Coordinates of C-alpha atoms and ligand atoms in Angstrom, one line a residue:
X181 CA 81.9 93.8 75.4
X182 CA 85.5 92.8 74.1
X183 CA 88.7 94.0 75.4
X184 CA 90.1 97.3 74.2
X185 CA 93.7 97.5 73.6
X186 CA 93.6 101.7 71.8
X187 CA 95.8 103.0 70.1
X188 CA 97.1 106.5 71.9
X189 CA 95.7 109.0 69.3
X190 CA 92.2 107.3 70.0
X191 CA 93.1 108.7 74.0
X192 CA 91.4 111.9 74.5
X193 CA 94.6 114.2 75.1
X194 CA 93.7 115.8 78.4
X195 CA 93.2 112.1 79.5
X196 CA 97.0 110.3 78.5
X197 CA 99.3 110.0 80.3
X198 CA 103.0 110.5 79.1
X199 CA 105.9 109.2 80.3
X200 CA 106.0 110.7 84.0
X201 CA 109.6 112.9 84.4
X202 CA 111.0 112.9 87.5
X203 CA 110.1 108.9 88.5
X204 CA 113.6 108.7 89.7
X205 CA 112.9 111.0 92.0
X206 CA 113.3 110.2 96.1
X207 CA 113.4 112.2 99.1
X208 CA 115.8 112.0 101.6
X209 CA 116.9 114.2 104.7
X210 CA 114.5 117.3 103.6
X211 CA 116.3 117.1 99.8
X212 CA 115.2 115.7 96.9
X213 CA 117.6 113.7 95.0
X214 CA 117.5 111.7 91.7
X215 CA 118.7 108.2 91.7
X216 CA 121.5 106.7 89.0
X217 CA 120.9 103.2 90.0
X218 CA 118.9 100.4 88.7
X219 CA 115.2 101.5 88.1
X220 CA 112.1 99.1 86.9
X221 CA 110.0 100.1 84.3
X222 CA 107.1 101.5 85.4
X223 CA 104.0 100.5 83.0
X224 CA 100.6 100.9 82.9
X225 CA 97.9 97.8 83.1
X226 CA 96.4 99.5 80.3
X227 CA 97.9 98.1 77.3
X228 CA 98.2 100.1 73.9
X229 CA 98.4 98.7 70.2
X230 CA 100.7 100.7 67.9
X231 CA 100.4 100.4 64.1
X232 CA 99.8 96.3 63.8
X233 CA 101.8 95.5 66.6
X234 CA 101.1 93.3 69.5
X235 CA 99.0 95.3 72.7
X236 CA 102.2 96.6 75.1
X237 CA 101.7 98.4 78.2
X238 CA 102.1 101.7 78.6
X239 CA 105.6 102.9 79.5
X240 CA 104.8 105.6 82.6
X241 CA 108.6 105.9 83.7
X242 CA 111.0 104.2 86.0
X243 CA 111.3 103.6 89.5
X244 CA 114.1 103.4 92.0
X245 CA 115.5 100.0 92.8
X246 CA 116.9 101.2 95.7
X247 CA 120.1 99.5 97.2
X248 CA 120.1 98.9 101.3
X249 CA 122.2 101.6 101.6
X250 CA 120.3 104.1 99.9
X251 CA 117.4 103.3 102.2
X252 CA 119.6 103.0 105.1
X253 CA 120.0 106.9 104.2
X254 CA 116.1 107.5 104.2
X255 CA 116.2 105.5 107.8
X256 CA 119.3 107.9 109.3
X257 CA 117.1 110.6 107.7
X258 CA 114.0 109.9 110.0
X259 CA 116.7 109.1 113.0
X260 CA 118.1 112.5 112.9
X261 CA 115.2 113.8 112.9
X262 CA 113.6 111.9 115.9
X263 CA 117.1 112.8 117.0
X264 CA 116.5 110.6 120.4
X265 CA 113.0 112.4 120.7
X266 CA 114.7 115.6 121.1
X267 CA 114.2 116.7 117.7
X268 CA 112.7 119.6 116.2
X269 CA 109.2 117.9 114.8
X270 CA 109.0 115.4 118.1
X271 CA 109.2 117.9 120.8
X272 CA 107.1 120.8 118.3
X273 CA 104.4 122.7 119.8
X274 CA 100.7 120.8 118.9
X275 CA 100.4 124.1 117.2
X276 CA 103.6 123.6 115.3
X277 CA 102.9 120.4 113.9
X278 CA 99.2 121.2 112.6
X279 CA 100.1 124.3 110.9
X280 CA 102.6 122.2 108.9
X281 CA 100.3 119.4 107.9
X282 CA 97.6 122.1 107.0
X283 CA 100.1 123.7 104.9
X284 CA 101.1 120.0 103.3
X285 CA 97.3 119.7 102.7
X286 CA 96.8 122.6 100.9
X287 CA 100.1 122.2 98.6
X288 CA 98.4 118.8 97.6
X289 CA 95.3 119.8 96.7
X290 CA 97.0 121.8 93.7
X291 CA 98.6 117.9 93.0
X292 CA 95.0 116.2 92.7
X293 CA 94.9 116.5 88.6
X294 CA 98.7 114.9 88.6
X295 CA 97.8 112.6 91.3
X296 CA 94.4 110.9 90.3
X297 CA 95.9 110.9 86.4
X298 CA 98.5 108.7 88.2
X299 CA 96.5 106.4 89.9
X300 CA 94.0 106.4 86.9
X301 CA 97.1 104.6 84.2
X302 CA 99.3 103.1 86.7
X303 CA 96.4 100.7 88.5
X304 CA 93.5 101.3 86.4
X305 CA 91.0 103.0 88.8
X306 CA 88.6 104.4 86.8
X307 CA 89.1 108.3 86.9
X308 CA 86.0 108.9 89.0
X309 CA 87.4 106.7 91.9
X310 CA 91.2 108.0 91.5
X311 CA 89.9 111.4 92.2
X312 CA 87.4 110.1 94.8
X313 CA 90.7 108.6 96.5
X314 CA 92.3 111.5 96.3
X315 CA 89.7 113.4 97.6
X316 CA 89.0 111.5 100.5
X317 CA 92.6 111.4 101.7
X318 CA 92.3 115.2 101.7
X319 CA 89.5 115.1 104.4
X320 CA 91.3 112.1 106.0
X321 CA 93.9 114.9 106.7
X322 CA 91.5 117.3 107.7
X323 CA 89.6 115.6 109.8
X324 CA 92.6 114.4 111.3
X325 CA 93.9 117.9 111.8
X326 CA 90.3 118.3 113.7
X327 CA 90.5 114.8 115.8
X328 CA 93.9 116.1 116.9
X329 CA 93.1 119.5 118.2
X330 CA 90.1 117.8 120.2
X331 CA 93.0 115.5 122.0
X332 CA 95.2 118.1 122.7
X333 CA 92.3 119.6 124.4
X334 CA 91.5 117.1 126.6
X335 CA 95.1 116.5 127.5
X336 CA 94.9 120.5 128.9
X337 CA 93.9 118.9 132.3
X338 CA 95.2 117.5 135.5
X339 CA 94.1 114.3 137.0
X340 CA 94.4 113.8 141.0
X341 CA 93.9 110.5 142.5
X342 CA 95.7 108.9 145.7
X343 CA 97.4 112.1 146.4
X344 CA 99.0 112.1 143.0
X345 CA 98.6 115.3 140.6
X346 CA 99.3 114.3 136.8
X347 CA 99.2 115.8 133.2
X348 CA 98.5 113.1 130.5
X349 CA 99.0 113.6 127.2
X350 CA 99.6 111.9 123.8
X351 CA 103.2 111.9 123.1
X352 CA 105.2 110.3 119.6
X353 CA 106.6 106.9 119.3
X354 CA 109.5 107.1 117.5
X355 CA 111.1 106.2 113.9
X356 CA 107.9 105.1 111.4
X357 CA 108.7 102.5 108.8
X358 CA 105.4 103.2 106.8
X359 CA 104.3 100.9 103.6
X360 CA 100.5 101.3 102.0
X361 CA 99.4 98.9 99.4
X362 CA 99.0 99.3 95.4
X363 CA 95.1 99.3 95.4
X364 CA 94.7 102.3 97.8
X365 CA 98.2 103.7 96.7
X366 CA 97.6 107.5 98.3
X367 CA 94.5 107.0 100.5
X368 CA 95.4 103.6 102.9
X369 CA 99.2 105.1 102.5
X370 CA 98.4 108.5 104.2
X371 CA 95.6 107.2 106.2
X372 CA 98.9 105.3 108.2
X373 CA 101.6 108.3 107.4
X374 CA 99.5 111.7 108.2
X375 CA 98.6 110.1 111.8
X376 CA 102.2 108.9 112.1
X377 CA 103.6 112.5 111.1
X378 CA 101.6 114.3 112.9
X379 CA 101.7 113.1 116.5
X380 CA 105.5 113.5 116.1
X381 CA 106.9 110.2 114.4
X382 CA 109.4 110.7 111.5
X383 CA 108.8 108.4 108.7
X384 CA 110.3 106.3 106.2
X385 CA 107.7 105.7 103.5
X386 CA 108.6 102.8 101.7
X387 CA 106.6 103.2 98.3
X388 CA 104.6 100.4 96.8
X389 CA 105.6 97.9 93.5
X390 CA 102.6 99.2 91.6
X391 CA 101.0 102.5 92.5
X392 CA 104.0 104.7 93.7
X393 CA 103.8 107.1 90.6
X394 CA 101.2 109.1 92.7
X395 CA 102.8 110.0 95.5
X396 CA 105.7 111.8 93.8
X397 CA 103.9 115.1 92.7
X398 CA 104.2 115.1 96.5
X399 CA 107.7 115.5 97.0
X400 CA 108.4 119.0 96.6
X401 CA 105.0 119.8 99.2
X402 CA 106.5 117.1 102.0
X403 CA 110.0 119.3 101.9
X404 CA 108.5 122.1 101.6
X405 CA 106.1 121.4 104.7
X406 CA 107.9 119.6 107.2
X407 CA 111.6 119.9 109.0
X408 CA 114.1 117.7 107.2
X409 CA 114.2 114.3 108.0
X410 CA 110.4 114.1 108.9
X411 CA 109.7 112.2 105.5
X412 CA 111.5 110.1 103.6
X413 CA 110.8 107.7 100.8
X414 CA 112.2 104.7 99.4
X415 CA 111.1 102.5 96.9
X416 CA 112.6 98.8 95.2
X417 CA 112.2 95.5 96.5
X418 CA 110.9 95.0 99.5
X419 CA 113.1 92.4 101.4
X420 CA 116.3 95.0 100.3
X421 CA 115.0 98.3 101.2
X422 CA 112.4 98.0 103.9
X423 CA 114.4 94.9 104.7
X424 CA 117.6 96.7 105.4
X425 CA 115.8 98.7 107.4
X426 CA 113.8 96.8 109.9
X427 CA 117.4 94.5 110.3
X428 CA 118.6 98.2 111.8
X429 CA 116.8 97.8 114.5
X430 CA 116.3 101.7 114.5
X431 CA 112.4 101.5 114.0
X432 CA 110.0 101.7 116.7
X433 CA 106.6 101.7 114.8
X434 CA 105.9 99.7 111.5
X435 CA 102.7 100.3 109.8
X436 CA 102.2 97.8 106.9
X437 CA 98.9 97.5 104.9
X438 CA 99.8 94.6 102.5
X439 CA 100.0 90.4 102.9
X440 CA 100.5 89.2 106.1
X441 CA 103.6 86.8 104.5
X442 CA 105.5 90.3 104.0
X443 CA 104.3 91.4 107.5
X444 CA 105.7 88.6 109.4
X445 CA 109.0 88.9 107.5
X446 CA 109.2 92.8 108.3
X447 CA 108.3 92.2 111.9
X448 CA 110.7 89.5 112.3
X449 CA 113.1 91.1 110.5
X450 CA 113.7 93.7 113.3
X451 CA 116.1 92.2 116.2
X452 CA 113.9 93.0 118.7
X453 CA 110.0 92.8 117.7
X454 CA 109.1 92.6 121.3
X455 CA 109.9 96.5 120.8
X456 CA 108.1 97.4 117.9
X457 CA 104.6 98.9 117.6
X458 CA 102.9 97.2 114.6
X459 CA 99.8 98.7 112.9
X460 CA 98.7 96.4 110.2
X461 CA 96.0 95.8 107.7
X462 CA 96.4 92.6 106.3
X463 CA 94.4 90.1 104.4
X464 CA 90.4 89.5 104.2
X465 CA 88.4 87.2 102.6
X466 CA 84.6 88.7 103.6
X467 CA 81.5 86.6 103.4
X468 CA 78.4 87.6 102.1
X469 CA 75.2 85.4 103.9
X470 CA 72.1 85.7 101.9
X471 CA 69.4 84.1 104.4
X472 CA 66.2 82.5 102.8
X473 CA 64.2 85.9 103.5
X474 CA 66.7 88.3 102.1
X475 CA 65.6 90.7 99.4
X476 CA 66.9 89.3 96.5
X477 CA 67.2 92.3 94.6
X478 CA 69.4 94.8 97.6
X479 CA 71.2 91.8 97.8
X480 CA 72.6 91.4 93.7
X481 CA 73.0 95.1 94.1
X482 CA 75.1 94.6 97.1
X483 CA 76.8 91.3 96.0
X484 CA 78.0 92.9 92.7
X485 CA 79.4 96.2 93.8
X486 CA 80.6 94.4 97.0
X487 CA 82.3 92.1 95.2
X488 CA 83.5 93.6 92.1
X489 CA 84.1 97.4 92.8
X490 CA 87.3 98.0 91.8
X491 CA 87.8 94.5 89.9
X492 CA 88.0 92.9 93.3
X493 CA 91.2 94.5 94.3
X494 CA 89.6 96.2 97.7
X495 CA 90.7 94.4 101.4
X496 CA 87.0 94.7 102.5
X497 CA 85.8 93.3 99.0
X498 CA 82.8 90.3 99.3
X499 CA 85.0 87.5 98.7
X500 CA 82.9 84.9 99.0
X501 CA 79.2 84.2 98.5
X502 CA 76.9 82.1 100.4
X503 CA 73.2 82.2 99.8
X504 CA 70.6 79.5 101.2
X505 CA 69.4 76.7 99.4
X506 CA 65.6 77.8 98.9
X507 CA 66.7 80.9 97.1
X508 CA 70.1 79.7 95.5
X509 CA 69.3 79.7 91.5
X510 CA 67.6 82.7 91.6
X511 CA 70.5 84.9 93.6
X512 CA 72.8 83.1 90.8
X513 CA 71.1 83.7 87.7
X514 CA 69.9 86.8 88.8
X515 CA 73.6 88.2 89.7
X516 CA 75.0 86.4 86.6
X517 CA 72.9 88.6 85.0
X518 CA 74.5 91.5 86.0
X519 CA 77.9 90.4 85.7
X520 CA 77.2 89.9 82.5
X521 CA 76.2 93.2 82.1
X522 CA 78.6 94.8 84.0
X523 CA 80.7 97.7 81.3
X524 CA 84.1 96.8 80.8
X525 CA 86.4 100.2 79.8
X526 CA 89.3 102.0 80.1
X527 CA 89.7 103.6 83.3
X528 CA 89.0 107.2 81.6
X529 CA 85.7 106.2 80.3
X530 CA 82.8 107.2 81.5
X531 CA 80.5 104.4 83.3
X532 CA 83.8 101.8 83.1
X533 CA 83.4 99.3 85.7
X534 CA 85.7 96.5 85.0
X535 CA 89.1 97.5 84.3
X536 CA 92.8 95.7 83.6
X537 CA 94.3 94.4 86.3
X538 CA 98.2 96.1 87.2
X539 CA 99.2 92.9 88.7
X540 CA 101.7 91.2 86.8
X541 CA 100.5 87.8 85.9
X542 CA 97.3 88.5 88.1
X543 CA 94.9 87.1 84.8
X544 CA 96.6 83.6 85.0
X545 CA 96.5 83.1 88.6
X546 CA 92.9 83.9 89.2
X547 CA 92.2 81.6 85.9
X548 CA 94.1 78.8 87.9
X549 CA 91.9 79.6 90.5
X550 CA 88.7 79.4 88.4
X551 CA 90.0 76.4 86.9
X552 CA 91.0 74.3 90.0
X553 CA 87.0 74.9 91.3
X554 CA 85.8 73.9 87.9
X555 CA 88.0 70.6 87.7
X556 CA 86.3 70.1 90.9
X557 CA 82.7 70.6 90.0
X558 CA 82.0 73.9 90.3
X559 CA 80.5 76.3 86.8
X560 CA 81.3 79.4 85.7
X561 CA 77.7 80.8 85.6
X562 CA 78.0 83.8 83.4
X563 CA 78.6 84.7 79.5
X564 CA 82.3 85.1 79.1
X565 CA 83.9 84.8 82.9
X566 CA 87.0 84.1 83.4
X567 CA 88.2 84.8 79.6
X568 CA 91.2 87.0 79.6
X569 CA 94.0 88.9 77.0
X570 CA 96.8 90.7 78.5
X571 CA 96.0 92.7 81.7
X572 CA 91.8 92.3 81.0
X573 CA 89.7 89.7 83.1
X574 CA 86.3 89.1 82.5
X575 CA 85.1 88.8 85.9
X576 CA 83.8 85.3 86.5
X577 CA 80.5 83.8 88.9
X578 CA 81.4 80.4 90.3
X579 CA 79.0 78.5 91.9
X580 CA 79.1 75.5 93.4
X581 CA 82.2 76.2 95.7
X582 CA 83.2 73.9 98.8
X583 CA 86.0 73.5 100.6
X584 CA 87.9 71.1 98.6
X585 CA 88.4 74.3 96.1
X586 CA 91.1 76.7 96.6
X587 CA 88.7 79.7 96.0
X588 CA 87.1 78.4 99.1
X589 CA 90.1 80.1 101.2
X590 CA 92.5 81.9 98.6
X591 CA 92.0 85.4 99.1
X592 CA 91.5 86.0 95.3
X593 CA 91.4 89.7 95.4
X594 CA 90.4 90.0 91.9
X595 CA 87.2 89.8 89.8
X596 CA 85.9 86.3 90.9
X597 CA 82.6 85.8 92.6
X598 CA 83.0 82.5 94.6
X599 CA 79.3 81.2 95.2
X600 CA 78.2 78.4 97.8
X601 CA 74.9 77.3 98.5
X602 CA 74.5 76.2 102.6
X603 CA 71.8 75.1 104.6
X604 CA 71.7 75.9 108.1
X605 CA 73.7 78.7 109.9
X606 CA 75.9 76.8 111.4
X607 CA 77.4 76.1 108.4
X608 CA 78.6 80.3 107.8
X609 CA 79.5 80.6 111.6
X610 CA 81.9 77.4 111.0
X611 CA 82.7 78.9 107.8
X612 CA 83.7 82.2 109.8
X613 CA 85.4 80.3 112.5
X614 CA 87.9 78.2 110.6
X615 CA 88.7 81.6 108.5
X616 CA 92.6 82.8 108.8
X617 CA 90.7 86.5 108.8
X618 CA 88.5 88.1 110.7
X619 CA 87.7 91.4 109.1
X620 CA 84.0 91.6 108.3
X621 CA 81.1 90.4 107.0
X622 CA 77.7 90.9 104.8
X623 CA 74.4 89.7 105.9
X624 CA 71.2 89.9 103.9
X625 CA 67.9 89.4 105.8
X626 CA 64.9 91.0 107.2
X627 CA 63.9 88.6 110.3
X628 CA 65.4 90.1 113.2
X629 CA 64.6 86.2 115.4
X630 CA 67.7 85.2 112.6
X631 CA 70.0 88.0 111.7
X632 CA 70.3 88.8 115.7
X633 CA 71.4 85.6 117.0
X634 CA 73.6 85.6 113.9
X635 CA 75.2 88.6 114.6
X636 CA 75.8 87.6 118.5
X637 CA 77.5 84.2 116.8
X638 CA 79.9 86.1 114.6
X639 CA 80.7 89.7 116.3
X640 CA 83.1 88.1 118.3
X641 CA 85.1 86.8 115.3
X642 CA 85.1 89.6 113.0
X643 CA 84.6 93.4 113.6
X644 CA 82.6 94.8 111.5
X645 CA 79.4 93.1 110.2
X646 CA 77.3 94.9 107.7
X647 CA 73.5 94.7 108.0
X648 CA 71.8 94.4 104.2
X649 CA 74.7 96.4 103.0
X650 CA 78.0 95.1 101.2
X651 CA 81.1 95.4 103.4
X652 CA 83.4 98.4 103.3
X653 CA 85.9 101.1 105.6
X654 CA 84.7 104.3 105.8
X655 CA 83.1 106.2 106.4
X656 CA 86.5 106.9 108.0
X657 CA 85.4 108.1 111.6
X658 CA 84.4 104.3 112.2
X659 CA 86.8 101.9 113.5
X660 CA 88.6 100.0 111.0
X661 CA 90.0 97.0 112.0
X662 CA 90.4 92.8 111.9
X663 CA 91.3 90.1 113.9
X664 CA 93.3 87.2 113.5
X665 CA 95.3 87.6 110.8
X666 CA 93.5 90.3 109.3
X667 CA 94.5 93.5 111.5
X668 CA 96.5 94.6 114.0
X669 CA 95.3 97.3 115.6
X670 CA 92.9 99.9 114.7
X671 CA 92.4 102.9 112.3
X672 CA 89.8 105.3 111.8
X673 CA 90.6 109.4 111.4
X674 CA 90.8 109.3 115.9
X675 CA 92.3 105.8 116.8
X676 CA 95.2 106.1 114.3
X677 CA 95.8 109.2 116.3
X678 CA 96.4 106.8 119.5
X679 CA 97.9 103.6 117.5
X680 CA 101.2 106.3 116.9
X681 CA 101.5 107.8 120.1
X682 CA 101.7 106.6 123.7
X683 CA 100.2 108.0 127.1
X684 CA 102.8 109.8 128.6
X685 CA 102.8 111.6 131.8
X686 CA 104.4 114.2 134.4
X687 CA 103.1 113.3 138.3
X688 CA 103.8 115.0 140.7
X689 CA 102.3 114.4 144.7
X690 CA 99.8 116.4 146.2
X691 CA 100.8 119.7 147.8
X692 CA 104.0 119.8 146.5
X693 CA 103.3 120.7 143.2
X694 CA 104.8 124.5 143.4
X695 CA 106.8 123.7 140.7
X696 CA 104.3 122.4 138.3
X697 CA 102.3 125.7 138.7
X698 CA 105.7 127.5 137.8
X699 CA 106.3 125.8 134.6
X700 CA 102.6 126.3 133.7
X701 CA 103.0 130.3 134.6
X702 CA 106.3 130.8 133.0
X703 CA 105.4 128.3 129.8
X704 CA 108.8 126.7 130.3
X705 CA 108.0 123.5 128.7
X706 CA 105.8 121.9 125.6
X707 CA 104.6 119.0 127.2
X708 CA 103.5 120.6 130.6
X709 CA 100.6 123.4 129.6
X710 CA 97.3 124.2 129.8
X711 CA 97.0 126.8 126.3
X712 CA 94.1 125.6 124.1
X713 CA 94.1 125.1 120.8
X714 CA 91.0 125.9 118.8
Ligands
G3H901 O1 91.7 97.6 100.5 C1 91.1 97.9 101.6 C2 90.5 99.2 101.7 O2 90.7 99.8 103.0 C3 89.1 99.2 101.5 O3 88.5 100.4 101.6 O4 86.1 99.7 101.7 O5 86.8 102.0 101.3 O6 87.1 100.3 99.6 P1 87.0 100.6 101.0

């Protein structure tokens, strides 16, 4: 299938994508303002051919480079409005605070054409998936809206124990420095920002280098929806803006989904990290162990989507291959195969599976990749892999890995299938042990006597570990997390409600509690009640 570069009247209309108005766009303080600064051009990975020019990418618009003072202004923003946790959103009624996101939710959903058009031209996930992100973060929210009500309801009670009465309750953390990454621009974003809003945090959302289009047919619903100061975005270069901003020390929580070299810069950016709450999702590089009674067929299946859905581009992605010995050539061929086969497109078109790559230079460093494993014996095993023009990658099988190979521990995230063949199972739990991450993991088998002990081996250095099935996050009322230096802390719709809040409590001793039965009667404060929420 070669590489398409169209030319636009080829694009079906009610697909293209026009230069977006209002890039410069930013919101600050509950106003929306336009920067005059210095902007980078926003462009598309997918790259058109006008008349007998050279392929270009497609100009989308122009994004604020913001300065540090600018984003400074977005951090005094969130400050006033945490306003020493005496402010209006921190110390809202439960009640308060889910009407508002409920009414954010429902201003968005009239954004999903604008929004998944976005995410469609500015990373190249094929329209199906853009929607499907945007979809999902839409129940993310609702779900969240119910997971909250249900811990406001069991905070409605009193505990007693060693002649101590006490209320205990979920309250806000403080000022949220929130960044999401380009390949889940909208969902992994607001699957860190809606928890952090709602239980009471103001928020800075620092907007990603590729993938920040989308969130900007947003603006008008986040001012529209919440007090002023509640959310705020920035957007340039990261060591300036979000820089500047850690350096403040003014932030209590940081929640970062990106590489964990831009993590420990923010984190040790901030003069005090002792005092900062970090929620992280970092890097992965998750195995796939095809044991000598797997079913070779589920496995391709999962292998190929595992690895490839998306073009690679996914933290929980299947990054690396090992399958024994005794069934070795046959899982390669056989998944070579359907590499081979696997439909490149544009992200509009319908079955696409492959897609360019918005990365800039992304197509020469995983060739480098490729071609440090080949220079050191390994083979590219299908029809084409690893060719590339422009933003396009033909997705590449190569076997033969080992550890001398920088695809061996290179988090590629990309269209490259590194395969190895092993032995004995001491080889993948060494493999898993000496791994920087510790996200999750694949295995394929059907003898219970192998994958059991297997799993006992591994669970305690990874957290998830998929059973015949190809790794992944959702759905999202499971725990998603790492260890090492994959994840701190955990997310799924209910534990991101705990990660940006903290037990607080009002005690009060046995028999002299008059006045806590006063304040209850006379509803004299927000933290101290019994109403339910339903
Ligand atoms: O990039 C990391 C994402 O959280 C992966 O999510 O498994 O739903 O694609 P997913």
């Amino acid at each position: 299938m070669p590489f398409s570069f169209p030319s636009p009247p080829t694009i079906p209309a009610r697909h293209f994508q026009p230069v977006f108005e209002g890039s410069r766009r930013f919101l600050v303080d509950g106003e929306i303002r336009t920067w005059g600064g210095h902007c980078s051009a926003v462009e598309s990975c997918v790259m058109l051919r006008e008349g007998s020019s050279e392929p270009r990418r497609h100009l989308l618009g122009e994004l604020p480079q913001h300065d540090a003072e600018t984003a400074l202004e977005g951090l005094e923003g969130a400050v006033r409005a945490w306003d020493r946790g005496r402010g209006e959103w921190p110390t809202m009624e439960v009640r308060g605070r889910l009407e508002a996101v409920r009414r954010f939710a429902s201003a968005m959903k009239e954004r999903r054409e604008a929004c998944a058009r976005l995410i469609m031209w500015e990373i190249g996930k094929t329209l199906k998936d853009a929607e499907k992100e945007f979809d999902r973060t839409v129940e993310y929210i609702e779900a969240t809206l119910q997971a909250l009500k249900e811990l406001d309801r069991a905070g409605n009670r009193f505990s007693i124990d060693g002649g101590i009465v006490g209320m205990i309750r979920r309250a806000p953390l403080g000022v949220t420095l929130c960044l999401g990454p380009f390949n889940y621009p909208l969902n992994e974003t607001f699957a860190t920002l809606i928890p952090a809003i709602i239980m009471g945090n103001p928020v800075v959302m620092k907007l990603p280098r590729y993938g920040a289009l989308c969130v900007l047919p947003l603006l008008e619903a986040f001012r529209d929806s919440f007090p002023r100061g509640v959310v705020n975005t920035v957007s340039g270069d990261g060591a300036t803006t979000a820089g500047a901003i850690q350096k403040s020390g003014k932030v209590d929580v940081l929640a970062f989904i990106g590489s964990s070299r831009a993590a420990d810069a923010l984190k040790l950016g901030h003069p005090a990290p002792h005092r900062l709450r970090c929620i992280t999702g970092l890097g992965a590089k998750n195995p796939a162990f095809v044991l000598p009674d797997a079913d070779l067929d589920l496995a391709v299946a999962e292998c190929l989507s595992g690895a490839l859905s998306f073009n690679g581009q996914r933290c929980t992605a299947l990054k690396h291959l090992f399958v024994h010995r005794s069934l070795a050539d046959a899982f390669v061929s056989r998944l070579a195969d359907a590499v081979s086969r696997l439909p490149l497109g544009l992200p509009w078109e319908d079955g696409a599976r492959i897609t360019p790559l918005p990365e800039h230079g992304k197509p020469d460093r995983l060739r480098g990749l490729v071609e440090d494993a080949v220079s050191k014996g390994a083979r590219i095993v299908n029809a084409g892999g690893a060719e590339h023009r422009g933003t396009w990658f033909r997705p590449a099988v190569v076997a033969g890995v080992t550890s001398a190979m920088q695809l061996w521990s290179v988090e590629q995230f990309g269209p490259v299938v590194p395969v190895s063949v092993y032995d004995g199972e001491e080889e993948l739990f060494d493999y898993v042990v000496q791994s920087p991450y510790g996200q999750q993991a694949s295995i394929f088998g059907r003898d219970a006597a192998r994958v059991g002990p297997l799993v006992d081996a591994m669970m305690n250095q990874l957290c998830r570990i998929n059973l015949n099935a190809a790794c992944q996050r959702g759905p999202d009322s499971f725990p998603f997390t790492g260890r090492k230096g994959s994840a701190e802390g955990t997310l799924s719709v209910s534990d991101a409600l705990r990660a940006f809040s903290i037990r607080a409590m009002v005690a009060a001793k046995e028999g002299s509690e008059q006045v806590v039965s006063e304040i209850l009667m006379k509803r004299t404060s927000r933290f101290l009640r019994t109403d339910f929420i339903f």
